CSV table of N, CA and C in Angstrom, one decimal:
chain,number,residue,atom,x,y,z
A,1383,UNK,N,-57.4,20.5,-20.9
A,1383,UNK,CA,-56.1,21.0,-21.1
A,1383,UNK,C,-56.0,22.5,-20.6
A,1384,UNK,N,-57.1,23.1,-20.4
A,1384,UNK,CA,-57.0,24.5,-20.0
A,1384,UNK,C,-56.9,24.7,-18.5
A,1385,UNK,N,-57.2,23.6,-17.7
A,1385,UNK,CA,-57.2,23.7,-16.3
A,1385,UNK,C,-55.9,23.6,-15.6
A,1386,UNK,N,-54.8,23.8,-16.3
A,1386,UNK,CA,-53.5,23.8,-15.7
A,1386,UNK,C,-52.9,22.4,-15.4
A,1387,UNK,N,-53.6,21.4,-16.0
A,1387,UNK,CA,-53.1,20.0,-15.8
A,1387,UNK,C,-52.0,19.7,-16.8
A,1388,UNK,N,-51.2,18.8,-16.4
A,1388,UNK,CA,-50.1,18.3,-17.3
A,1388,UNK,C,-50.6,17.1,-18.1
A,1389,UNK,N,-50.4,17.1,-19.4
A,1389,UNK,CA,-50.8,16.0,-20.2
A,1389,UNK,C,-49.6,15.4,-20.8
A,1390,UNK,N,-49.7,14.1,-21.1
A,1390,UNK,CA,-48.5,13.4,-21.7
A,1390,UNK,C,-49.0,12.2,-22.6
A,1391,UNK,N,-48.1,11.8,-23.4
A,1391,UNK,CA,-48.4,10.7,-24.4
A,1391,UNK,C,-47.2,9.8,-24.4
A,1392,UNK,N,-47.5,8.5,-24.4
A,1392,UNK,CA,-46.4,7.5,-24.4
A,1392,UNK,C,-46.7,6.6,-25.6
A,1393,UNK,N,-45.8,6.5,-26.5
A,1393,UNK,CA,-45.9,5.5,-27.6
A,1393,UNK,C,-44.9,4.4,-27.5
A,1394,UNK,N,-45.3,3.2,-27.6
A,1394,UNK,CA,-44.4,2.0,-27.4
A,1394,UNK,C,-44.5,1.2,-28.7
A,1395,UNK,N,-43.4,0.7,-29.2
A,1395,UNK,CA,-43.4,-0.2,-30.3
A,1395,UNK,C,-42.9,-1.6,-29.7
A,1396,UNK,N,-43.8,-2.5,-29.5
A,1396,UNK,CA,-43.5,-3.8,-28.8
A,1396,UNK,C,-43.4,-4.9,-29.8
A,1397,UNK,N,-43.2,-4.6,-31.1
A,1397,UNK,CA,-43.2,-5.7,-32.1
A,1397,UNK,C,-42.0,-6.6,-31.9
A,1398,UNK,N,-40.9,-6.1,-31.5
A,1398,UNK,CA,-39.7,-7.0,-31.3
A,1398,UNK,C,-39.2,-7.1,-29.8
A,1399,UNK,N,-40.1,-6.6,-28.9
A,1399,UNK,CA,-39.7,-6.5,-27.6
A,1399,UNK,C,-39.4,-7.8,-26.9
A,1400,UNK,N,-40.1,-8.9,-27.2
A,1400,UNK,CA,-40.0,-10.1,-26.4
A,1400,UNK,C,-39.4,-11.3,-27.2
A,1401,UNK,N,-39.1,-11.1,-28.5
A,1401,UNK,CA,-38.7,-12.3,-29.3
A,1401,UNK,C,-37.3,-12.7,-29.0
A,1402,UNK,N,-36.5,-11.9,-28.4
A,1402,UNK,CA,-35.1,-12.2,-28.2
A,1402,UNK,C,-34.7,-12.4,-26.7
A,1403,UNK,N,-35.7,-12.3,-25.8
A,1403,UNK,CA,-35.5,-12.5,-24.4
A,1403,UNK,C,-36.0,-13.9,-23.9
A,1404,UNK,N,-35.1,-14.6,-23.2
A,1404,UNK,CA,-35.4,-15.9,-22.7
A,1404,UNK,C,-36.4,-15.6,-21.5
A,1405,UNK,N,-37.6,-16.1,-21.6
A,1405,UNK,CA,-38.6,-15.8,-20.6
A,1405,UNK,C,-38.3,-16.3,-19.2
A,1406,UNK,N,-37.6,-17.5,-19.1
A,1406,UNK,CA,-37.2,-18.0,-17.8
A,1406,UNK,C,-36.2,-17.1,-17.2
A,1407,UNK,N,-35.3,-16.6,-17.9
A,1407,UNK,CA,-34.3,-15.7,-17.3
A,1407,UNK,C,-34.9,-14.4,-16.9
A,1408,UNK,N,-35.9,-13.9,-17.7
A,1408,UNK,CA,-36.5,-12.7,-17.4
A,1408,UNK,C,-37.3,-12.8,-16.1
A,1409,UNK,N,-38.0,-13.9,-15.9
A,1409,UNK,CA,-38.8,-14.2,-14.7
A,1409,UNK,C,-37.9,-14.2,-13.5
A,1410,UNK,N,-36.7,-14.9,-13.6
A,1410,UNK,CA,-35.8,-15.0,-12.5
A,1410,UNK,C,-35.2,-13.6,-12.2
A,1411,UNK,N,-34.9,-12.8,-13.2
A,1411,UNK,CA,-34.4,-11.5,-12.9
A,1411,UNK,C,-35.4,-10.6,-12.2
A,1412,UNK,N,-36.7,-10.7,-12.7
A,1412,UNK,CA,-37.8,-9.9,-12.0
A,1412,UNK,C,-37.9,-10.4,-10.5
A,1413,UNK,N,-37.8,-11.7,-10.3
A,1413,UNK,CA,-37.8,-12.2,-8.9
A,1413,UNK,C,-36.6,-11.6,-8.1
A,1414,UNK,N,-35.5,-11.6,-8.7
A,1414,UNK,CA,-34.3,-11.1,-8.0
A,1414,UNK,C,-34.4,-9.6,-7.7
A,1415,UNK,N,-35.1,-8.9,-8.5
A,1415,UNK,CA,-35.3,-7.4,-8.3
A,1415,UNK,C,-36.4,-7.2,-7.3
A,1416,UNK,N,-37.0,-8.2,-6.8
A,1416,UNK,CA,-38.1,-8.0,-5.7
A,1416,UNK,C,-39.5,-8.1,-6.2
A,1417,UNK,N,-39.7,-8.4,-7.5
A,1417,UNK,CA,-41.1,-8.6,-7.9
A,1417,UNK,C,-41.5,-9.9,-7.4
A,1418,UNK,N,-42.7,-10.0,-6.8
A,1418,UNK,CA,-43.1,-11.2,-6.2
A,1418,UNK,C,-44.6,-11.3,-6.1
A,1419,UNK,N,-45.1,-12.4,-5.7
A,1419,UNK,CA,-46.5,-12.7,-5.5
A,1419,UNK,C,-47.3,-12.5,-6.7
A,1420,UNK,N,-48.4,-11.7,-6.6
A,1420,UNK,CA,-49.4,-11.5,-7.7
A,1420,UNK,C,-48.7,-10.9,-8.9
A,1421,UNK,N,-47.8,-9.9,-8.7
A,1421,UNK,CA,-47.2,-9.2,-9.8
A,1421,UNK,C,-46.3,-10.2,-10.6
A,1422,UNK,N,-45.5,-11.1,-9.9
A,1422,UNK,CA,-44.7,-12.1,-10.6
A,1422,UNK,C,-45.6,-13.1,-11.4
A,1423,UNK,N,-46.7,-13.5,-10.8
A,1423,UNK,CA,-47.6,-14.4,-11.4
A,1423,UNK,C,-48.2,-13.8,-12.7
A,1424,UNK,N,-48.5,-12.5,-12.6
A,1424,UNK,CA,-49.0,-11.8,-13.8
A,1424,UNK,C,-48.0,-11.8,-15.0
A,1425,UNK,N,-46.7,-11.6,-14.6
A,1425,UNK,CA,-45.7,-11.6,-15.7
A,1425,UNK,C,-45.6,-13.0,-16.2
A,1426,UNK,N,-45.6,-14.0,-15.3
A,1426,UNK,CA,-45.5,-15.4,-15.8
A,1426,UNK,C,-46.6,-15.8,-16.7
A,1427,UNK,N,-47.8,-15.4,-16.3
A,1427,UNK,CA,-49.0,-15.7,-17.2
A,1427,UNK,C,-48.9,-15.0,-18.5
A,1428,UNK,N,-48.5,-13.7,-18.5
A,1428,UNK,CA,-48.4,-12.9,-19.7
A,1428,UNK,C,-47.4,-13.5,-20.7
A,1429,UNK,N,-46.3,-14.1,-20.2
A,1429,UNK,CA,-45.2,-14.6,-21.0
A,1429,UNK,C,-45.4,-16.1,-21.4
A,1430,UNK,N,-46.3,-16.8,-20.8
A,1430,UNK,CA,-46.5,-18.2,-21.0
A,1430,UNK,C,-47.6,-18.5,-22.1
A,1431,UNK,N,-47.2,-19.3,-23.0
A,1431,UNK,CA,-48.2,-19.8,-24.0
A,1431,UNK,C,-48.9,-18.7,-24.8
A,1432,UNK,N,-48.1,-17.7,-25.2
A,1432,UNK,CA,-48.7,-16.5,-25.9
A,1432,UNK,C,-48.0,-16.3,-27.2
A,1433,UNK,N,-48.7,-15.9,-28.2
A,1433,UNK,CA,-48.1,-15.5,-29.5
A,1433,UNK,C,-48.5,-14.0,-29.7
A,1434,UNK,N,-47.5,-13.3,-30.2
A,1434,UNK,CA,-47.7,-11.9,-30.5
A,1434,UNK,C,-47.5,-11.6,-31.9
A,1435,UNK,N,-48.4,-10.8,-32.5
A,1435,UNK,CA,-48.3,-10.4,-33.9
A,1435,UNK,C,-48.3,-8.9,-34.0
A,1436,UNK,N,-47.5,-8.4,-34.9
A,1436,UNK,CA,-47.5,-7.0,-35.2
A,1436,UNK,C,-47.7,-6.8,-36.7
A,1437,UNK,N,-48.4,-5.8,-37.0
A,1437,UNK,CA,-48.7,-5.5,-38.4
A,1437,UNK,C,-47.7,-4.5,-39.0
């Protein structure tokens, strides 16, 4: 921190981030925004057949 570098912290609360979003619509919108190939496949994989739990 003394070397003049900038530090930052990002906190995200993802507990309710995906439970109200239709995943098919989200993938279509990402595709419409130009997300394609490997990146789109990563999103599809992440959103398919997954369960998320928050404490």
